[in-house]
Each structure stands twice: as structure tokens, then as C-alpha cells.
Amino acid sequence: MMRPTLAQNYPRTGFPLEVSTPLGQGRVNQLGGVFINGRPLPNHIRHKIVEMAHHGVRPCVISRQLRVSHGCVSKILCRYQETGSIRPGAIGGSKPKGAPAEVEKRMEEFKRDNPVGSISRLMRCKFGGKMEEEEEEEDDEDMEKKESEENERRTKHSIEGILGDRSKYPWHGSVSLPSSFNGASSSWRIDALRLRLMASKRRGH
DNA sequence: GACGTAACGGTTGAG
DNA sequence: GACTCAACCGTTACG
């Protein structure tokens, strides 16, 4: 798919309006929402997106209401369909160089026995021990704790700090997976391909 | 107008 | 402690 040059997107700074917060981290998207480039949306926003979708609110409405780009709404909902989790993936770090042989063997066996769908989801069911929703709820509390700790530690990097008033988003609770949710998207796999391409370019191939 | 997707720059953290 | 690399993020714009 074609894409305009970055200069078209972000003529001057390489990004849209920067929000003049004391933190100097926030940026404003086209919908007027505040975001931190490279950082996940706050958990309660992600929750809200999923819940609204669950209630039949259309993605475009969610996008406008929460002032989150529709691409992001789409991504979050697709991820939710795929994994059953609203949480962002683990950012940063490196994968272990190699899984222990036993683990690899088990994964192979598991793949053979379950030749469909997302292995990760199956793995979660098999080894995670908890049901998705239950896990999600507990994780939320955990996340909330972690978030506030995180905020104290480094408010500078938190969109919560920029958005400030969390009481604006009183919504909190568990979300059940709509049965109509089915299917998958592969949009973010492109990133992996892209990086591979970049790496091979760097190596001169 | 709504939606899915591609391409991008940025952030993060293990190694 | 500084650096690299590969994972993720949310954005915009195209189709």
C-alpha cells in the first residue's frame, strides 16, 4: 500500500502538534487526543475501547469519542479478538536466544495436536492456569497498582500524567468477550517484516 | 463515512 | 554504563 512521505504527515517536527505540558511528552493527534509516541495508551482507555465495542458501539464512534485514532482502535480490537487481552505487548527487550529443548519439544507437540488458531492463545489456556476474564480482572488491579507506582517513579513518561485527571475515566471493570468476535488481523506483523527488511538492507543484501 | 492496512518514527529493555 | 537490536507502540493516510 502506498504511503505518503513522513514530511507530508508531519511537516515540521516530524509529528503533529506537541502538547505544551510540563512534561513535554504529549502530542495531539488529529482528533485532539493526547498520546505519547511509542508508548501504549493507558489501560483504562484500552478497556473503554473494548467495552464500547462490546456494547455495539462502532469503531469510528469509539475513535471519535475517545479521541484515539481509528487505526489504533482497530488494532486494539483485533488484538483483543486474537488474544483475548487488552494489554499491550511487552515492549523492548530481547527474546531468549533459544527456548529450552524441552519447551520447544512441547510446543511442537502442541502445535501438532492443535493445528489451528493462535498457538499463543492455546498456550495461555494450557499453561496460564486461569481463564481469560479472570486473568484480565486480576491483571487490571495489578496493572492499576503498577501504573500508579510507575507514575510516582517516572511521571514524565506517563500519558496518565499528561491526561492528568483519571477521575474523568471512572469506567473500570471486567470485560467479557463477545461471541461474535472472531477472525484475526495481521497488520502488526508487517512491522516484523519491515524490520527484517531493514536489517537485511543494513547488511547490504 | 467507515474500516482495514501500510508505513512511519518513537520507546523500551534484554543481551 | 553505553550500545545494539528487536520487540512493541500509536499515528496518519491510502484504498
mmCIF file with all atom_site columns, C-alpha atoms (C1' of nucleotides) in Angstrom, chain A residues 40-51 75-77 79-81 83-89 124 132 136 139-140 143-144 171 173 175 177, chain C residues 9-10:
data_model
loop_
_atom_site.group_PDB
_atom_site.id
_atom_site.type_symbol
_atom_site.label_atom_id
_atom_site.label_alt_id
_atom_site.label_comp_id
_atom_site.label_asym_id
_atom_site.label_entity_id
_atom_site.label_seq_id
_atom_site.pdbx_PDB_ins_code
_atom_site.Cartn_x
_atom_site.Cartn_y
_atom_site.Cartn_z
_atom_site.occupancy
_atom_site.B_iso_or_equiv
_atom_site.pdbx_formal_charge
_atom_site.auth_seq_id
_atom_site.auth_comp_id
_atom_site.auth_asym_id
_atom_site.auth_atom_id
_atom_site.pdbx_PDB_model_num
ATOM 1  C CA    . PRO A 1 40  ? 0.842   2.389   24.862 1.00 0.00 ? 40  PRO A CA    1
ATOM 2  C CA    . LEU A 1 41  ? -2.451  4.041   25.619 1.00 0.00 ? 41  LEU A CA    1
ATOM 3  C CA    . PRO A 1 42  ? -3.413  3.910   29.274 1.00 0.00 ? 42  PRO A CA    1
ATOM 4  C CA    . ASN A 1 43  ? -5.109  0.770   30.388 1.00 0.00 ? 43  ASN A CA    1
ATOM 5  C CA    . HIS A 1 44  ? -8.419  2.407   31.162 1.00 0.00 ? 44  HIS A CA    1
ATOM 6  C CA    . ILE A 1 45  ? -8.649  3.812   27.646 1.00 0.00 ? 45  ILE A CA    1
ATOM 7  C CA    . ARG A 1 46  ? -7.935  0.400   26.193 1.00 0.00 ? 46  ARG A CA    1
ATOM 8  C CA    . HIS A 1 47  ? -10.566 -1.064  28.455 1.00 0.00 ? 47  HIS A CA    1
ATOM 9  C CA    . LYS A 1 48  ? -13.031 1.539   27.380 1.00 0.00 ? 48  LYS A CA    1
ATOM 10 C CA    . ILE A 1 49  ? -12.410 0.826   23.725 1.00 0.00 ? 49  ILE A CA    1
ATOM 11 C CA    . VAL A 1 50  ? -13.133 -2.854  24.204 1.00 0.00 ? 50  VAL A CA    1
ATOM 12 C CA    . GLU A 1 51  ? -16.144 -2.253  26.359 1.00 0.00 ? 51  GLU A CA    1
ATOM 13 C CA    . LYS A 1 75  ? -5.568  -2.651  16.324 1.00 0.00 ? 75  LYS A CA    1
ATOM 14 C CA    . ILE A 1 76  ? -6.682  -2.934  19.901 1.00 0.00 ? 76  ILE A CA    1
ATOM 15 C CA    . LEU A 1 77  ? -9.906  -4.662  18.977 1.00 0.00 ? 77  LEU A CA    1
ATOM 16 C CA    . ARG A 1 79  ? -5.619  -7.848  19.320 1.00 0.00 ? 79  ARG A CA    1
ATOM 17 C CA    . TYR A 1 80  ? -8.458  -8.456  21.700 1.00 0.00 ? 80  TYR A CA    1
ATOM 18 C CA    . GLN A 1 81  ? -10.024 -10.844 19.231 1.00 0.00 ? 81  GLN A CA    1
ATOM 19 C CA    . THR A 1 83  ? -5.537  -12.885 22.311 1.00 0.00 ? 83  THR A CA    1
ATOM 20 C CA    . GLY A 1 84  ? -8.482  -12.051 24.496 1.00 0.00 ? 84  GLY A CA    1
ATOM 21 C CA    . SER A 1 85  ? -6.332  -9.498  26.204 1.00 0.00 ? 85  SER A CA    1
ATOM 22 C CA    . ILE A 1 86  ? -6.464  -5.738  26.026 1.00 0.00 ? 86  ILE A CA    1
ATOM 23 C CA    . ARG A 1 87  ? -2.998  -5.346  27.377 1.00 0.00 ? 87  ARG A CA    1
ATOM 24 C CA    . PRO A 1 88  ? -0.226  -4.086  25.186 1.00 0.00 ? 88  PRO A CA    1
ATOM 25 C CA    . GLY A 1 89  ? 2.514   -6.473  24.361 1.00 0.00 ? 89  GLY A CA    1
ATOM 26 C CA    . ARG A 1 124 ? -2.148  -19.393 27.601 1.00 0.00 ? 124 ARG A CA    1
ATOM 27 C CA    . GLU A 1 132 ? -9.004  -15.154 30.344 1.00 0.00 ? 132 GLU A CA    1
ATOM 28 C CA    . GLU A 1 136 ? -7.839  -9.959  32.937 1.00 0.00 ? 136 GLU A CA    1
ATOM 29 C CA    . ASP A 1 139 ? -4.315  -8.165  35.928 1.00 0.00 ? 139 ASP A CA    1
ATOM 30 C CA    . ASP A 1 140 ? -6.231  -4.945  35.861 1.00 0.00 ? 140 ASP A CA    1
ATOM 31 C CA    . MET A 1 143 ? -1.877  -3.047  36.324 1.00 0.00 ? 143 MET A CA    1
ATOM 32 C CA    . GLU A 1 144 ? -3.519  -0.256  38.254 1.00 0.00 ? 144 GLU A CA    1
ATOM 33 C CA    . TRP A 1 171 ? -15.014 3.387   33.983 1.00 0.00 ? 171 TRP A CA    1
ATOM 34 C CA    . GLY A 1 173 ? -14.355 -3.319  35.289 1.00 0.00 ? 173 GLY A CA    1
ATOM 35 C CA    . VAL A 1 175 ? -14.962 -7.136  30.001 1.00 0.00 ? 175 VAL A CA    1
ATOM 36 C CA    . LEU A 1 177 ? -15.504 -11.393 25.096 1.00 0.00 ? 177 LEU A CA    1
ATOM 37 C "C1'" . DC  C 2 9   ? 3.532   1.385   20.471 1.00 0.00 ? 9   DC  C "C1'" 1
ATOM 38 C "C1'" . DG  C 2 10  ? 0.006   4.907   18.180 1.00 0.00 ? 10  DG  C "C1'" 1
#
